Amino acid sequence: MISTSSYDTKEFYDTAGGIDKSFKQRNFYWEEKNEYGVYIDDQGYAIYLEGRTIRVHNRDIRRLLERASSDEPSYICLPEHASLFTQTKLVPEIYTKDEINEMFYGVCGAQEKYEGDFQMKLDGAYQPLNDSIGWLTTCMEEMRQDIAKIQQATKRFLPYIDRQKTTCIDR
């Protein structure tokens, strides 16, 4: 079991900025970012976007960035190195009416081409299916005709079967 004295506890809170600072409501302003682009509260601690405090002080952020920059210099850099990276801005292009029409009809032409390709694929799937349905319809019609012939043949023999009635013995 670890024993702590009141001195250790007091020293801990003094290191953290005092007991009052630990539980005091902090003010936070979205406009306030430090030189590293991190949101900070009124006591210099970093803040999550949803408002929770990150227990990293403003002065420690530089050490963290230095450490991260030594591992991956292409991803994170310190403000003094920011000038090494150029920020590109997209320049809006101005098009003439003819250029806009050309782009528009180019898109429409591509759509028509793809529509033709789609129609060919659809026809390629539809024709065999249509042929199969036609064949099945023909088979069904032939079966109906066969069934009708069989029914006609059985009707001819029914009277002969019915003539041979046995006489009833119950009188």
Coordinates of N, CA and C in Angstrom, one line a residue:
M1 N 0.8 -1.2 0.0 CA 0.0 0.0 0.0 C 0.9 1.2 0.0
I2 N 0.5 2.2 -0.8 CA 1.3 3.4 -0.9 C 0.7 4.4 0.0
S3 N 1.6 5.0 0.8 CA 1.1 6.0 1.8 C 1.5 7.4 1.2
T4 N 0.5 8.3 1.2 CA 0.8 9.6 0.7 C 0.6 10.6 1.9
S5 N 1.4 11.5 1.9 CA 1.3 12.5 3.0 C 0.6 13.7 2.4
S6 N 0.1 14.6 3.3 CA -0.6 15.8 2.9 C 0.4 16.6 2.1
Y7 N 1.7 16.5 2.4 CA 2.7 17.3 1.6 C 2.7 16.9 0.2
D8 N 2.7 15.5 -0.1 CA 2.7 15.0 -1.5 C 1.5 15.5 -2.2
T9 N 0.3 15.5 -1.6 CA -0.9 15.9 -2.2 C -0.8 17.4 -2.6
K10 N -0.3 18.2 -1.6 CA -0.2 19.6 -1.8 C 0.8 19.9 -2.9
E11 N 1.9 19.2 -2.9 CA 2.9 19.4 -4.0 C 2.3 19.0 -5.4
F12 N 1.5 18.0 -5.4 CA 0.8 17.6 -6.6 C -0.1 18.7 -7.2
Y13 N -0.9 19.3 -6.3 CA -1.8 20.3 -6.7 C -1.1 21.6 -7.0
D14 N 0.0 21.9 -6.3 CA 0.8 23.1 -6.6 C 1.4 22.9 -8.0
T15 N 1.9 21.7 -8.3 CA 2.5 21.5 -9.7 C 1.4 21.6 -10.8
A16 N 0.2 21.2 -10.5 CA -0.9 21.3 -11.4 C -1.5 22.8 -11.5
G17 N -0.9 23.6 -10.7 CA -1.4 25.0 -10.7 C -2.3 25.4 -9.5
G18 N -2.4 24.5 -8.5 CA -3.2 24.8 -7.4 C -4.5 24.0 -7.5
I19 N -5.1 23.7 -6.3 CA -6.3 23.0 -6.2 C -7.5 23.7 -6.8
D20 N -7.5 25.0 -6.6 CA -8.5 25.9 -7.2 C -8.6 25.8 -8.7
K21 N -7.4 25.8 -9.3 CA -7.3 25.8 -10.8 C -7.8 24.4 -11.3
S22 N -7.6 23.3 -10.6 CA -8.0 22.0 -11.1 C -9.5 21.9 -11.2
F23 N -10.3 22.5 -10.4 CA -11.7 22.3 -10.4 C -12.5 23.6 -10.8
K24 N -11.8 24.6 -11.2 CA -12.4 25.9 -11.6 C -13.0 25.8 -13.0
Q25 N -14.1 26.4 -13.2 CA -14.7 26.4 -14.6 C -13.8 27.3 -15.5
R26 N -13.4 26.7 -16.6 CA -12.5 27.5 -17.5 C -13.3 28.1 -18.6
N27 N -12.8 29.3 -19.0 CA -13.4 29.9 -20.2 C -12.8 29.5 -21.4
F28 N -13.6 29.4 -22.5 CA -13.1 28.9 -23.7 C -13.7 29.7 -24.8
Y29 N -12.8 30.2 -25.8 CA -13.3 31.0 -26.9 C -12.8 30.4 -28.2
W30 N -13.8 30.1 -29.1 CA -13.4 29.5 -30.3 C -12.4 30.3 -31.2
E31 N -12.4 31.6 -31.0 CA -11.6 32.4 -31.8 C -10.1 32.3 -31.3
E32 N -9.9 31.8 -30.1 CA -8.5 31.8 -29.6 C -7.8 30.5 -30.0
K33 N -6.8 30.7 -30.9 CA -5.9 29.6 -31.2 C -4.5 30.1 -30.9
N34 N -3.7 29.1 -30.5 CA -2.3 29.5 -30.3 C -1.5 29.5 -31.6
E35 N -0.3 29.8 -31.6 CA 0.5 29.9 -32.8 C 0.7 28.5 -33.5
Y36 N 0.3 27.4 -32.9 CA 0.3 26.1 -33.5 C -1.0 25.7 -34.1
G37 N -2.0 26.6 -34.0 CA -3.4 26.3 -34.5 C -4.2 25.4 -33.6
V38 N -3.8 25.4 -32.3 CA -4.6 24.6 -31.3 C -5.4 25.5 -30.5
Y39 N -6.7 25.1 -30.3 CA -7.6 25.9 -29.4 C -7.1 25.7 -28.0
I40 N -7.1 26.9 -27.3 CA -6.6 26.8 -25.9 C -7.7 27.5 -25.0
D41 N -7.7 27.1 -23.7 CA -8.6 27.8 -22.8 C -7.8 29.0 -22.2
D42 N -8.5 29.7 -21.2 CA -7.9 30.9 -20.6 C -6.6 30.6 -19.8
Q43 N -6.4 29.3 -19.5 CA -5.2 28.9 -18.7 C -4.1 28.3 -19.5
G44 N -4.3 28.3 -20.8 CA -3.2 27.8 -21.7 C -3.3 26.3 -22.0
Y45 N -4.4 25.6 -21.6 CA -4.5 24.2 -21.9 C -5.2 24.0 -23.2
A46 N -4.8 22.9 -23.9 CA -5.4 22.6 -25.2 C -6.9 22.1 -25.0
I47 N -7.7 22.3 -26.0 CA -9.1 22.0 -25.9 C -9.5 21.1 -27.1
Y48 N -10.3 20.1 -26.8 CA -10.9 19.3 -27.9 C -12.0 20.2 -28.6
L49 N -12.4 19.8 -29.8 CA -13.4 20.6 -30.5 C -14.7 20.6 -29.7
E50 N -15.1 19.5 -29.0 CA -16.3 19.5 -28.2 C -16.2 20.2 -26.9
G51 N -15.0 20.7 -26.6 CA -14.9 21.6 -25.4 C -14.2 20.9 -24.2
R52 N -13.8 19.6 -24.3 CA -13.1 19.0 -23.2 C -11.7 19.5 -23.2
T53 N -11.1 19.6 -22.0 CA -9.7 20.0 -21.8 C -8.8 18.8 -22.1
I54 N -7.7 19.1 -22.8 CA -6.7 18.1 -23.0 C -5.6 18.6 -22.1
R55 N -5.1 17.7 -21.2 CA -4.1 18.1 -20.2 C -2.7 18.3 -20.8
V56 N -2.6 19.1 -21.8 CA -1.3 19.5 -22.4 C -1.3 21.0 -22.4
H57 N -0.3 21.6 -21.8 CA -0.2 23.0 -21.8 C 0.4 23.5 -23.1
N58 N 0.1 24.8 -23.3 CA 0.6 25.5 -24.5 C 2.1 25.3 -24.7
R59 N 2.9 25.4 -23.6 CA 4.4 25.3 -23.8 C 4.8 23.9 -24.1
D60 N 3.9 22.9 -23.7 CA 4.3 21.5 -24.0 C 4.0 21.1 -25.5
I61 N 3.1 21.9 -26.1 CA 2.7 21.6 -27.5 C 3.9 21.7 -28.4
R62 N 4.8 22.7 -28.1 CA 6.0 22.8 -28.9 C 6.9 21.6 -28.8
R63 N 7.1 21.1 -27.6 CA 7.9 19.9 -27.4 C 7.3 18.7 -28.2
L64 N 6.0 18.6 -28.1 CA 5.3 17.5 -28.8 C 5.5 17.6 -30.3
L65 N 5.4 18.8 -30.8 CA 5.5 19.0 -32.3 C 7.0 18.8 -32.7
E66 N 7.9 19.2 -31.8 CA 9.4 19.0 -32.2 C 9.6 17.5 -32.3
R67 N 9.0 16.7 -31.3 CA 9.2 15.3 -31.3 C 8.6 14.7 -32.5
A68 N 7.4 15.1 -32.8 CA 6.7 14.5 -34.0 C 7.4 14.9 -35.3
S69 N 7.9 16.1 -35.3 CA 8.6 16.6 -36.6 C 9.9 15.8 -36.8
S70 N 10.5 15.4 -35.7 CA 11.7 14.6 -35.9 C 11.4 13.2 -36.5
D71 N 10.2 12.7 -36.3 CA 9.9 11.4 -36.9 C 9.3 11.5 -38.3
E72 N 8.4 12.4 -38.5 CA 7.7 12.6 -39.7 C 7.7 14.1 -40.1
P73 N 8.8 14.6 -40.7 CA 8.9 16.0 -41.0 C 7.9 16.4 -42.1
S74 N 7.4 15.5 -42.9 CA 6.5 15.9 -44.0 C 5.1 16.1 -43.5
Y75 N 4.7 15.6 -42.3 CA 3.3 15.7 -41.9 C 3.1 16.9 -40.9
I76 N 4.0 17.0 -39.9 CA 3.8 18.0 -38.9 C 5.1 18.9 -38.9
C77 N 4.8 20.2 -38.8 CA 6.0 21.1 -38.7 C 5.7 22.2 -37.7
L78 N 6.8 22.8 -37.3 CA 6.7 23.9 -36.4 C 6.4 25.2 -37.2
P79 N 5.9 26.2 -36.5 CA 5.6 27.5 -37.2 C 6.8 28.1 -38.0
E80 N 8.0 28.0 -37.4 CA 9.1 28.5 -38.1 C 9.5 27.8 -39.4
H81 N 9.0 26.5 -39.5 CA 9.3 25.8 -40.7 C 8.1 25.9 -41.7
A82 N 7.1 26.5 -41.4 CA 5.9 26.6 -42.2 C 6.2 27.3 -43.6
S83 N 7.2 28.2 -43.6 CA 7.5 28.9 -44.8 C 8.1 28.0 -45.8
L84 N 8.6 26.8 -45.4 CA 9.2 25.9 -46.4 C 8.1 25.2 -47.2
F85 N 6.9 25.2 -46.7 CA 5.8 24.6 -47.4 C 5.0 25.7 -48.1
T86 N 4.7 25.5 -49.4 CA 3.9 26.5 -50.1 C 2.4 26.1 -50.1
Q87 N 1.6 27.0 -49.9 CA 0.2 26.7 -49.9 C -0.3 27.1 -51.3
T88 N -0.9 26.2 -51.9 CA -1.4 26.5 -53.3 C -2.9 26.9 -53.2
K89 N -3.2 27.8 -54.0 CA -4.6 28.3 -54.1 C -5.1 28.0 -55.5
L90 N -6.3 27.5 -55.6 CA -6.9 27.3 -56.9 C -7.3 28.6 -57.5
V91 N -6.9 28.8 -58.7 CA -7.3 30.0 -59.4 C -8.5 29.7 -60.2
P92 N -9.6 30.5 -60.0 CA -10.8 30.2 -60.8 C -10.5 30.5 -62.3
E93 N -10.9 29.5 -63.1 CA -10.7 29.7 -64.6 C -11.9 30.3 -65.2
I94 N -11.7 31.2 -66.1 CA -12.8 31.9 -66.8 C -13.0 31.2 -68.2
Y95 N -14.1 30.7 -68.5 CA -14.4 30.0 -69.7 C -15.2 30.9 -70.6
T96 N -15.0 30.8 -71.9 CA -15.8 31.5 -72.9 C -17.1 30.6 -73.1
K97 N -18.1 31.2 -73.8 CA -19.3 30.5 -74.0 C -19.1 29.3 -74.9
D98 N -18.2 29.4 -75.9 CA -17.9 28.3 -76.8 C -17.2 27.2 -76.0
E99 N -16.3 27.5 -75.1 CA -15.6 26.5 -74.3 C -16.7 25.7 -73.4
I100 N -17.6 26.5 -72.8 CA -18.6 25.9 -72.0 C -19.5 25.0 -72.9
N101 N -19.9 25.4 -74.0 CA -20.7 24.6 -74.9 C -19.9 23.3 -75.3
E102 N -18.7 23.5 -75.6 CA -17.8 22.3 -76.0 C -17.8 21.3 -74.8
M103 N -17.6 21.8 -73.6 CA -17.6 20.9 -72.5 C -18.9 20.2 -72.3
F104 N -20.0 21.0 -72.4 CA -21.4 20.5 -72.2 C -21.7 19.4 -73.2
Y105 N -21.4 19.7 -74.5 CA -21.7 18.7 -75.5 C -20.7 17.6 -75.5
G106 N -19.6 17.8 -74.9 CA -18.7 16.6 -74.7 C -19.2 15.7 -73.7
V107 N -19.8 16.2 -72.6 CA -20.5 15.4 -71.6 C -21.7 14.7 -72.2
C108 N -22.5 15.5 -72.9 CA -23.7 14.9 -73.5 C -23.3 13.8 -74.5
G109 N -22.3 14.1 -75.3 CA -21.8 13.1 -76.3 C -21.4 11.8 -75.6
A110 N -20.7 11.9 -74.5 CA -20.2 10.8 -73.7 C -21.4 10.0 -73.2
Q111 N -22.4 10.8 -72.7 CA -23.6 10.1 -72.2 C -24.3 9.4 -73.3
E112 N -24.4 9.9 -74.5 CA -25.1 9.2 -75.6 C -24.3 8.0 -76.0
K113 N -23.0 8.1 -76.0 CA -22.1 6.9 -76.3 C -22.4 5.8 -75.2
Y114 N -22.4 6.2 -74.0 CA -22.7 5.2 -72.9 C -24.1 4.7 -73.0
E115 N -25.0 5.5 -73.4 CA -26.4 5.0 -73.6 C -26.5 4.0 -74.7
G116 N -25.7 4.2 -75.8 CA -25.7 3.2 -76.9 C -25.0 1.9 -76.4
D117 N -23.9 2.0 -75.6 CA -23.3 0.8 -75.1 C -24.3 0.1 -74.2
F118 N -25.0 0.8 -73.4 CA -25.9 0.2 -72.4 C -27.0 -0.5 -73.2
Q119 N -27.5 0.2 -74.3 CA -28.6 -0.4 -75.1 C -28.1 -1.7 -75.7
M120 N -26.9 -1.7 -76.2 CA -26.3 -3.0 -76.8 C -26.2 -4.1 -75.7
K121 N -25.8 -3.7 -74.5 CA -25.7 -4.8 -73.5 C -27.1 -5.2 -73.1
L122 N -28.0 -4.3 -73.0 CA -29.4 -4.7 -72.7 C -30.0 -5.6 -73.8
D123 N -29.7 -5.2 -75.1 CA -30.2 -6.1 -76.2 C -29.6 -7.4 -76.1
G124 N -28.3 -7.5 -75.7 CA -27.6 -8.7 -75.6 C -28.2 -9.6 -74.6
A125 N -28.7 -9.0 -73.5 CA -29.3 -9.8 -72.5 C -30.8 -10.1 -72.8
Y126 N -31.4 -9.2 -73.5 CA -32.9 -9.3 -73.7 C -33.2 -10.3 -74.8
Q127 N -32.4 -10.3 -75.9 CA -32.7 -11.2 -77.1 C -32.7 -12.6 -76.7
P128 N -31.6 -13.1 -76.0 CA -31.6 -14.6 -75.6 C -32.8 -14.9 -74.7
L129 N -33.1 -14.0 -73.8 CA -34.2 -14.2 -72.9 C -35.5 -14.2 -73.6
N130 N -35.7 -13.3 -74.6 CA -36.9 -13.2 -75.4 C -37.0 -14.5 -76.2
D131 N -35.9 -15.0 -76.8 CA -35.9 -16.2 -77.6 C -36.4 -17.4 -76.7
S132 N -35.8 -17.4 -75.4 CA -36.2 -18.5 -74.5 C -37.7 -18.5 -74.2
I133 N -38.2 -17.3 -73.9 CA -39.6 -17.1 -73.6 C -40.5 -17.5 -74.8
G134 N -40.0 -17.2 -76.0 CA -40.8 -17.6 -77.2 C -40.8 -19.1 -77.4
W135 N -39.7 -19.7 -77.1 CA -39.6 -21.2 -77.2 C -40.5 -21.9 -76.2
L136 N -40.5 -21.3 -75.0 CA -41.3 -21.9 -73.9 C -42.8 -21.7 -74.3
T137 N -43.2 -20.5 -74.9 CA -44.5 -20.3 -75.3 C -45.0 -21.3 -76.3
T138 N -44.1 -21.6 -77.3 CA -44.4 -22.5 -78.3 C -44.6 -23.9 -77.7
C139 N -43.7 -24.3 -76.8 CA -43.8 -25.6 -76.2 C -45.1 -25.7 -75.4
M140 N -45.5 -24.7 -74.7 CA -46.8 -24.7 -74.0 C -48.0 -24.8 -74.9
E141 N -47.9 -24.2 -76.0 CA -49.0 -24.3 -77.0 C -49.1 -25.7 -77.6
E142 N -48.0 -26.3 -77.9 CA -48.0 -27.7 -78.4 C -48.5 -28.6 -77.3
M143 N -48.2 -28.4 -76.0 CA -48.7 -29.2 -75.0 C -50.2 -29.0 -74.8
R144 N -50.7 -27.8 -75.0 CA -52.1 -27.6 -74.9 C -52.8 -28.4 -76.0
Q145 N -52.3 -28.4 -77.2 CA -52.8 -29.1 -78.3 C -52.8 -30.6 -78.1
D146 N -51.7 -31.1 -77.5 CA -51.6 -32.5 -77.1 C -52.6 -32.9 -76.1
I147 N -52.8 -32.0 -75.1 CA -53.8 -32.3 -74.0 C -55.2 -32.3 -74.6
A148 N -55.5 -31.4 -75.6 CA -56.8 -31.4 -76.2 C -57.0 -32.6 -77.0
K149 N -56.0 -33.1 -77.7 CA -56.2 -34.4 -78.5 C -56.4 -35.6 -77.6
I150 N -55.7 -35.6 -76.4 CA -55.9 -36.7 -75.5 C -57.3 -36.6 -74.9
Q151 N -57.8 -35.5 -74.6 CA -59.1 -35.3 -74.0 C -60.2 -35.8 -75.1
Q152 N -60.0 -35.4 -76.3 CA -60.9 -35.9 -77.4 C -60.9 -37.4 -77.5
A153 N -59.7 -38.0 -77.4 CA -59.6 -39.4 -77.6 C -60.3 -40.1 -76.4
T154 N -60.2 -39.6 -75.2 CA -60.8 -40.3 -74.1 C -62.3 -40.1 -74.1
K155 N -62.8 -39.0 -74.7 CA -64.3 -38.8 -74.8 C -64.9 -39.9 -75.7
R156 N -64.2 -40.3 -76.7 CA -64.8 -41.3 -77.6 C -64.9 -42.7 -76.9
F157 N -64.1 -43.0 -76.0 CA -64.1 -44.3 -75.4 C -65.1 -44.3 -74.2
L158 N -65.5 -43.2 -73.6 CA -66.3 -43.1 -72.4 C -67.7 -43.8 -72.6
P159 N -68.4 -43.6 -73.7 CA -69.6 -44.3 -73.9 C -69.5 -45.8 -73.8
Y160 N -68.5 -46.4 -74.4 CA -68.3 -47.8 -74.4 C -68.1 -48.3 -73.0
I161 N -67.4 -47.6 -72.2 CA -67.1 -48.0 -70.8 C -68.4 -47.9 -70.0
D162 N -69.2 -46.9 -70.2 CA -70.4 -46.7 -69.5 C -71.5 -47.7 -69.9
R163 N -71.5 -48.3 -71.1 CA -72.5 -49.3 -71.5 C -72.5 -50.6 -70.7
Q164 N -71.3 -50.9 -70.2 CA -71.2 -52.2 -69.5 C -71.5 -52.0 -68.1
K165 N -72.7 -51.6 -67.8 CA -73.2 -51.5 -66.4 C -73.7 -52.8 -65.9
T166 N -73.3 -53.0 -64.7 CA -73.8 -54.3 -64.0 C -75.2 -54.0 -63.5
T167 N -75.9 -55.0 -63.5 CA -77.3 -54.9 -63.0 C -77.2 -54.8 -61.5
C168 N -78.1 -54.1 -61.0 CA -78.2 -53.9 -59.5 C -79.0 -55.1 -58.9
I169 N -78.5 -55.6 -57.8 CA -79.1 -56.7 -57.1 C -80.0 -56.2 -56.0
D170 N -80.0 -55.0 -55.7 CA -80.8 -54.4 -54.6 C -82.2 -54.0 -55.2
R171 N -83.2 -54.9 -55.1 CA -84.5 -54.5 -55.6 C -85.4 -54.5 -54.5

